[in-house]
Amino acid sequence: MENVIIVGTGCAGLTAAIYTARANLSPLVLEGRLPGGQLTTTTAVENFPGFPDGVDGPDLIQRMHQQAEKFGARFQFGTVEEFQSGKPHRLKVDGAWLETKALIIASGASPRYIGIEGESKLIGHGLTSCATCDGAFYRGVPVCVVGGGDSACEEATFLTRFASEVYLIHRRDSLRASKIMADRALSNPKIKPVWNATVTGYLVDAAGEVEGVKLRNTKDGSESELALKCVFVAIGHEPNTAAFRQALETDSNGYLVQKTGTRTNVEGVFAAGDVADHVYRQAITAAGQGCAAAIDAERWLADS
Ligand code: NAP
């Protein structure tokens, strides 16, 4: 029986691990499909306080991991398949059941794809959501980024290091991104915005690799095609709550609902970071929530 299990090793999970470990709760931390969370798929993080020259995302995560381990957090690879609330709470992880008094869910959110039929088969064959991971494979060829937020601008700017040109395909004619990120992207001569357009299909070559996209203009409905070698999708995220939705309250988009502080509707279960936050979604706010969840869990354990 564990005192506290933490699901997730992004900023929220690792901060919760540091705090619960320092409170001598010997947390068990579950590392899921993307150990380290979304920061492991970014490059420079320029807005995490304390790093005036920026910090490499994976590096920041590794430091948090070390810090948690130093205070006694234990790490285990595994994906939660099922959750049963109770005393104790039970989690089925890769076929085996674990029991815990308190549970902190910090399983984050995963990148969303467009939803075109057969899309999942193309992931890794010219379709991806991670420029940091796959950008270097597309040197000297045209690529596109789909989306108009900070992620899309960041990915597009990063991809100009490799690609011959980067089409930024957005469904409206103004970006959602913050001004600094938007200006940086739009002033880059390699980035070519394609306004008022949605991707309606992929063009695939004989080897099964993407060789272009079909576009529809959102204003006049006209259709066109664009030849390119890779599509980087940056249109937001889905919360990783599938295993918890039956037992815990979620909102209409599947995000866990926090009642008081980080408490969910179930006693002894706490939620932190992007799994419960579709508003701020920053590394620093996720870390802050991880801290709050650890303190909430610690106090709940002391009182129960
Ligand atoms: P986002 O802000 O939600 O932007 C998603 C973009 O995708 C929007 O432009 C949206 O269009 C578009 N979109 C959504 N669904 C679509 C669909 N089905 N087809 C076509 N386009 C679609 O997501 P994000 O860019 O991932 O950013 C998430 C959060 O992380 C934000 O708070 C952002 O500030 C933060 N972030 C920060 C940094 C940084 O500071 N370094 C970097 C990345 C992200 P509409 O605009 O029309 O809705």
PDB file of C-alpha atoms in Angstrom, residues 176-282:
ATOM      1  CA  ARG A 176      -4.060  33.252 -31.720  1.00  0.00           C
ATOM      2  CA  ALA A 177      -0.396  33.229 -30.671  1.00  0.00           C
ATOM      3  CA  SER A 178       1.108  35.845 -28.322  1.00  0.00           C
ATOM      4  CA  LYS A 179       2.406  38.908 -30.156  1.00  0.00           C
ATOM      5  CA  ILE A 180       6.082  38.127 -29.615  1.00  0.00           C
ATOM      6  CA  MET A 181       5.745  34.588 -30.998  1.00  0.00           C
ATOM      7  CA  ALA A 182       3.520  35.686 -33.881  1.00  0.00           C
ATOM      8  CA  ASP A 183       5.870  38.531 -34.865  1.00  0.00           C
ATOM      9  CA  ARG A 184       8.880  36.235 -34.730  1.00  0.00           C
ATOM     10  CA  ALA A 185       7.187  33.717 -37.025  1.00  0.00           C
ATOM     11  CA  LEU A 186       5.665  36.162 -39.486  1.00  0.00           C
ATOM     12  CA  SER A 187       8.879  38.134 -39.895  1.00  0.00           C
ATOM     13  CA  ASN A 188      10.822  34.997 -40.825  1.00  0.00           C
ATOM     14  CA  PRO A 189      11.243  34.955 -44.621  1.00  0.00           C
ATOM     15  CA  LYS A 190      11.046  31.156 -44.734  1.00  0.00           C
ATOM     16  CA  ILE A 191       7.588  31.099 -43.126  1.00  0.00           C
ATOM     17  CA  LYS A 192       4.722  31.477 -45.587  1.00  0.00           C
ATOM     18  CA  PRO A 193       1.313  31.910 -43.971  1.00  0.00           C
ATOM     19  CA  VAL A 194      -1.643  30.221 -45.654  1.00  0.00           C
ATOM     20  CA  TRP A 195      -4.640  32.055 -44.191  1.00  0.00           C
ATOM     21  CA  ASN A 196      -8.250  30.868 -43.997  1.00  0.00           C
ATOM     22  CA  ALA A 197      -7.416  27.278 -44.866  1.00  0.00           C
ATOM     23  CA  THR A 198      -8.077  23.869 -43.354  1.00  0.00           C
ATOM     24  CA  VAL A 199      -6.403  20.596 -44.245  1.00  0.00           C
ATOM     25  CA  THR A 200      -9.027  18.221 -45.652  1.00  0.00           C
ATOM     26  CA  GLY A 201      -6.778  15.379 -46.789  1.00  0.00           C
ATOM     27  CA  TYR A 202      -3.236  14.108 -47.212  1.00  0.00           C
ATOM     28  CA  LEU A 203      -1.506  13.301 -50.498  1.00  0.00           C
ATOM     29  CA  VAL A 204       0.553  10.150 -50.048  1.00  0.00           C
ATOM     30  CA  ASP A 205       3.249   8.715 -52.350  1.00  0.00           C
ATOM     31  CA  ALA A 206       3.703   5.067 -53.351  1.00  0.00           C
ATOM     32  CA  ALA A 207       5.920   4.437 -50.309  1.00  0.00           C
ATOM     33  CA  GLY A 208       3.170   5.633 -47.966  1.00  0.00           C
ATOM     34  CA  GLU A 209       4.890   8.944 -47.146  1.00  0.00           C
ATOM     35  CA  VAL A 210       3.093  12.284 -47.144  1.00  0.00           C
ATOM     36  CA  GLU A 211       3.821  14.317 -50.278  1.00  0.00           C
ATOM     37  CA  GLY A 212       1.254  17.071 -49.857  1.00  0.00           C
ATOM     38  CA  VAL A 213      -2.012  18.285 -48.367  1.00  0.00           C
ATOM     39  CA  LYS A 214      -5.459  19.076 -49.723  1.00  0.00           C
ATOM     40  CA  LEU A 215      -6.765  22.417 -48.532  1.00  0.00           C
ATOM     41  CA  ARG A 216     -10.168  24.058 -48.352  1.00  0.00           C
ATOM     42  CA  ASN A 217     -10.528  27.805 -48.095  1.00  0.00           C
ATOM     43  CA  THR A 218     -12.757  28.601 -45.116  1.00  0.00           C
ATOM     44  CA  LYS A 219     -14.080  31.791 -46.739  1.00  0.00           C
ATOM     45  CA  ASP A 220     -15.062  30.724 -50.258  1.00  0.00           C
ATOM     46  CA  GLY A 221     -14.882  26.903 -50.035  1.00  0.00           C
ATOM     47  CA  SER A 222     -12.351  26.659 -52.875  1.00  0.00           C
ATOM     48  CA  GLU A 223     -10.059  23.649 -52.856  1.00  0.00           C
ATOM     49  CA  SER A 224      -6.338  23.433 -53.583  1.00  0.00           C
ATOM     50  CA  GLU A 225      -3.284  21.245 -53.036  1.00  0.00           C
ATOM     51  CA  LEU A 226       0.120  22.030 -51.623  1.00  0.00           C
ATOM     52  CA  ALA A 227       3.184  19.849 -52.249  1.00  0.00           C
ATOM     53  CA  LEU A 228       5.326  19.298 -49.129  1.00  0.00           C
ATOM     54  CA  LYS A 229       7.124  16.534 -47.265  1.00  0.00           C
ATOM     55  CA  CYS A 230       5.833  16.754 -43.713  1.00  0.00           C
ATOM     56  CA  VAL A 231       2.812  18.076 -41.820  1.00  0.00           C
ATOM     57  CA  PHE A 232       3.451  19.291 -38.269  1.00  0.00           C
ATOM     58  CA  VAL A 233       0.114  19.515 -36.463  1.00  0.00           C
ATOM     59  CA  ALA A 234      -0.105  22.083 -33.650  1.00  0.00           C
ATOM     60  CA  ILE A 235      -3.830  22.488 -32.961  1.00  0.00           C
ATOM     61  CA  GLY A 236      -4.011  21.959 -29.225  1.00  0.00           C
ATOM     62  CA  HIS A 237      -4.309  19.006 -26.902  1.00  0.00           C
ATOM     63  CA  GLU A 238      -6.622  16.363 -25.389  1.00  0.00           C
ATOM     64  CA  PRO A 239      -6.430  15.684 -21.638  1.00  0.00           C
ATOM     65  CA  ASN A 240      -5.168  12.210 -20.713  1.00  0.00           C
ATOM     66  CA  THR A 241      -8.132  11.212 -18.576  1.00  0.00           C
ATOM     67  CA  ALA A 242      -9.470   8.083 -20.317  1.00  0.00           C
ATOM     68  CA  ALA A 243      -8.730   5.799 -17.339  1.00  0.00           C
ATOM     69  CA  PHE A 244     -10.365   8.181 -14.856  1.00  0.00           C
ATOM     70  CA  ARG A 245     -13.488   9.437 -16.631  1.00  0.00           C
ATOM     71  CA  GLN A 246     -15.844   6.822 -15.174  1.00  0.00           C
ATOM     72  CA  ALA A 247     -14.889   7.541 -11.569  1.00  0.00           C
ATOM     73  CA  LEU A 248     -14.017  11.248 -11.590  1.00  0.00           C
ATOM     74  CA  GLU A 249     -15.887  14.347 -12.667  1.00  0.00           C
ATOM     75  CA  THR A 250     -14.661  15.839 -15.935  1.00  0.00           C
ATOM     76  CA  ASP A 251     -15.835  18.846 -17.933  1.00  0.00           C
ATOM     77  CA  SER A 252     -17.346  18.602 -21.418  1.00  0.00           C
ATOM     78  CA  ASN A 253     -13.852  18.417 -22.972  1.00  0.00           C
ATOM     79  CA  GLY A 254     -12.673  15.650 -20.650  1.00  0.00           C
ATOM     80  CA  TYR A 255     -10.523  17.776 -18.317  1.00  0.00           C
ATOM     81  CA  LEU A 256     -10.622  16.746 -14.629  1.00  0.00           C
ATOM     82  CA  VAL A 257     -12.668  19.113 -12.489  1.00  0.00           C
ATOM     83  CA  GLN A 258     -10.942  20.567  -9.422  1.00  0.00           C
ATOM     84  CA  LYS A 259     -13.319  21.305  -6.549  1.00  0.00           C
ATOM     85  CA  THR A 260     -11.391  23.028  -3.752  1.00  0.00           C
ATOM     86  CA  GLY A 261      -7.756  23.692  -4.577  1.00  0.00           C
ATOM     87  CA  THR A 262      -6.590  20.598  -6.437  1.00  0.00           C
ATOM     88  CA  ARG A 263      -9.189  18.249  -4.880  1.00  0.00           C
ATOM     89  CA  THR A 264     -11.358  16.313  -7.302  1.00  0.00           C
ATOM     90  CA  ASN A 265     -14.868  15.079  -6.482  1.00  0.00           C
ATOM     91  CA  VAL A 266     -13.352  11.919  -4.937  1.00  0.00           C
ATOM     92  CA  GLU A 267     -11.756  12.013  -1.469  1.00  0.00           C
ATOM     93  CA  GLY A 268      -7.983  11.601  -1.584  1.00  0.00           C
ATOM     94  CA  VAL A 269      -7.709  12.171  -5.327  1.00  0.00           C
ATOM     95  CA  PHE A 270      -6.039  15.363  -6.551  1.00  0.00           C
ATOM     96  CA  ALA A 271      -5.486  16.750 -10.046  1.00  0.00           C
ATOM     97  CA  ALA A 272      -2.657  19.006 -11.195  1.00  0.00           C
ATOM     98  CA  GLY A 273      -1.430  20.564 -14.429  1.00  0.00           C
ATOM     99  CA  ASP A 274      -2.720  20.244 -17.976  1.00  0.00           C
ATOM    100  CA  VAL A 275      -4.966  17.276 -17.133  1.00  0.00           C
ATOM    101  CA  ALA A 276      -7.181  19.767 -15.305  1.00  0.00           C
ATOM    102  CA  ASP A 277      -6.136  23.098 -16.834  1.00  0.00           C
ATOM    103  CA  HIS A 278      -7.197  24.129 -20.309  1.00  0.00           C
ATOM    104  CA  VAL A 279      -6.756  27.820 -19.561  1.00  0.00           C
ATOM    105  CA  TYR A 280      -3.163  28.570 -18.549  1.00  0.00           C
ATOM    106  CA  ARG A 281      -1.283  25.422 -19.655  1.00  0.00           C
ATOM    107  CA  GLN A 282       2.166  26.758 -18.844  1.00  0.00           C
TER     108      GLN A 282
END
